[in-house]
XYZ file of C-alpha atoms in Angstrom:
156
model
C 91.246 61.014 115.276
C 91.894 63.544 112.755
C 90.046 66.950 113.235
C 89.306 68.991 110.001
C 87.387 72.009 109.568
C 84.632 69.965 108.445
C 84.486 67.921 111.540
C 81.562 67.967 113.588
C 82.290 68.338 117.675
C 79.009 68.688 118.923
C 78.781 65.154 120.635
C 81.191 66.287 123.050
C 78.469 68.186 124.731
C 76.729 64.764 125.108
C 79.195 63.554 127.519
C 77.162 64.997 130.756
C 79.093 63.562 133.115
C 82.621 64.359 131.446
C 85.624 65.347 133.933
C 88.871 65.325 131.862
C 89.512 66.966 128.530
C 92.483 66.929 126.677
C 91.811 69.538 123.945
C 95.257 69.822 121.912
C 93.840 71.121 118.256
C 94.158 74.431 115.823
C 91.660 76.978 116.156
C 89.356 75.966 113.374
C 87.022 74.917 116.185
C 84.663 76.663 119.011
C 84.752 75.079 122.347
C 81.817 75.996 124.641
C 82.517 76.056 128.513
C 79.201 76.457 129.449
C 77.941 73.058 127.808
C 80.918 71.156 129.968
C 80.223 72.091 133.484
C 81.507 68.798 134.737
C 85.109 69.059 134.007
C 87.369 68.817 136.470
C 90.727 68.686 134.600
C 91.130 70.282 131.223
C 94.635 70.050 129.129
C 94.427 72.600 126.541
C 96.239 74.862 124.376
C 94.637 78.604 123.835
C 93.142 80.017 120.753
C 90.369 82.206 120.257
C 87.720 79.740 119.996
C 87.126 78.785 123.573
C 84.095 80.409 124.994
C 82.881 80.778 128.550
C 85.599 80.137 130.956
C 83.732 81.458 133.692
C 81.380 78.458 133.155
C 84.034 75.846 134.322
C 82.600 75.987 138.157
C 83.960 72.616 138.759
C 87.411 72.651 137.388
C 90.024 72.161 139.852
C 93.108 71.363 137.279
C 93.871 73.843 134.473
C 97.108 72.995 132.191
C 97.007 75.439 129.410
C 99.701 76.030 126.585
C 100.462 78.645 124.332
C 98.449 80.676 126.092
C 97.730 84.374 123.957
C 96.810 86.814 126.917
C 98.565 89.479 129.041
C 96.826 88.203 132.262
C 94.584 85.693 133.973
C 91.310 87.511 134.440
C 90.104 84.949 132.245
C 90.008 82.272 134.683
C 89.422 84.263 137.778
C 86.217 83.202 138.301
C 87.471 79.390 138.772
C 86.946 79.147 142.535
C 87.730 75.226 142.537
C 91.069 75.417 140.836
C 94.006 73.849 142.668
C 96.512 73.562 140.446
C 97.925 75.570 137.151
C 100.196 74.905 134.706
C 100.621 77.615 132.000
C 103.105 77.797 129.402
C 103.396 81.385 127.517
C 105.500 83.758 125.737
C 102.766 86.708 126.247
C 101.702 86.312 129.870
C 102.858 89.452 131.262
C 100.886 89.763 134.941
C 99.214 87.057 136.935
C 96.159 89.403 138.013
C 93.119 87.203 138.123
C 94.855 84.482 140.172
C 94.184 86.174 143.337
C 90.844 85.344 142.895
C 91.076 81.594 142.664
C 91.152 80.941 146.777
C 91.978 77.533 146.894
C 94.982 77.709 144.532
C 97.817 75.253 146.050
C 100.429 74.778 142.946
C 101.156 76.613 140.321
C 103.504 76.038 137.632
C 104.970 78.651 135.169
C 107.108 77.397 131.780
C 108.295 79.877 129.265
C 106.873 82.586 130.284
C 109.431 85.040 129.485
C 107.648 88.270 129.948
C 106.132 87.959 133.358
C 107.841 90.244 135.496
C 106.375 90.669 138.751
C 104.518 87.769 140.756
C 104.691 88.624 144.687
C 101.962 91.178 144.862
C 99.321 88.481 143.592
C 100.859 85.577 145.404
C 100.940 86.999 148.584
C 96.947 87.162 148.083
C 96.422 83.508 147.630
C 96.556 81.791 151.063
C 95.943 78.344 150.236
C 99.098 78.457 147.987
C 101.669 75.331 148.487
C 104.339 75.482 146.185
C 105.571 77.700 142.863
C 107.476 76.512 139.781
C 109.066 78.229 137.585
C 111.193 76.978 134.467
C 112.420 79.184 131.690
C 110.931 82.444 133.279
C 113.719 84.704 132.535
C 111.918 87.853 132.967
C 111.744 87.367 136.699
C 114.407 89.341 138.318
C 116.709 88.188 140.990
C 114.964 90.497 143.643
C 111.669 88.971 142.794
C 112.943 85.341 143.225
C 114.557 86.139 146.233
C 110.906 87.917 147.592
C 109.217 84.875 146.080
C 111.396 82.119 148.055
C 110.736 84.241 151.143
C 106.833 83.094 150.755
C 105.707 80.347 153.119
C 106.034 77.759 150.067
C 107.849 75.641 148.132
C 109.777 77.217 145.340
C 111.113 75.275 142.457
C 113.031 77.695 139.906
C 114.829 76.127 136.610
């Protein structure tokens, strides 16, 4: 489907049992998550038109690319999250993740400005695995601390 600035996407809100959404578009559309509370899996590129993240109360898996935020406080109310994959050249802090108490798997790709993780990761007891790919801001000292956590670690 080809979407333009004039496309009407309001019909998506009539999908009352929608559990899986892949939404990779430019920032021409406002997407209100308060009308998509049944979502369990969301694959998306970040942009300013995404509203009411805190209403994704059933979301279990979030895969977000081109994240344009410094931290993760915008998802701190998503208590059901178990899996997160983030691609971002702007992310500096994991602040907010410590409130996601069911997190099991974290995958960070191209998070080149991210430097410190352990202080937040130690506050997530459900964590089982961490993957870091091309996260060049993480120092060797930080990597050694991450490897001491009781989780599986993959670093490229």
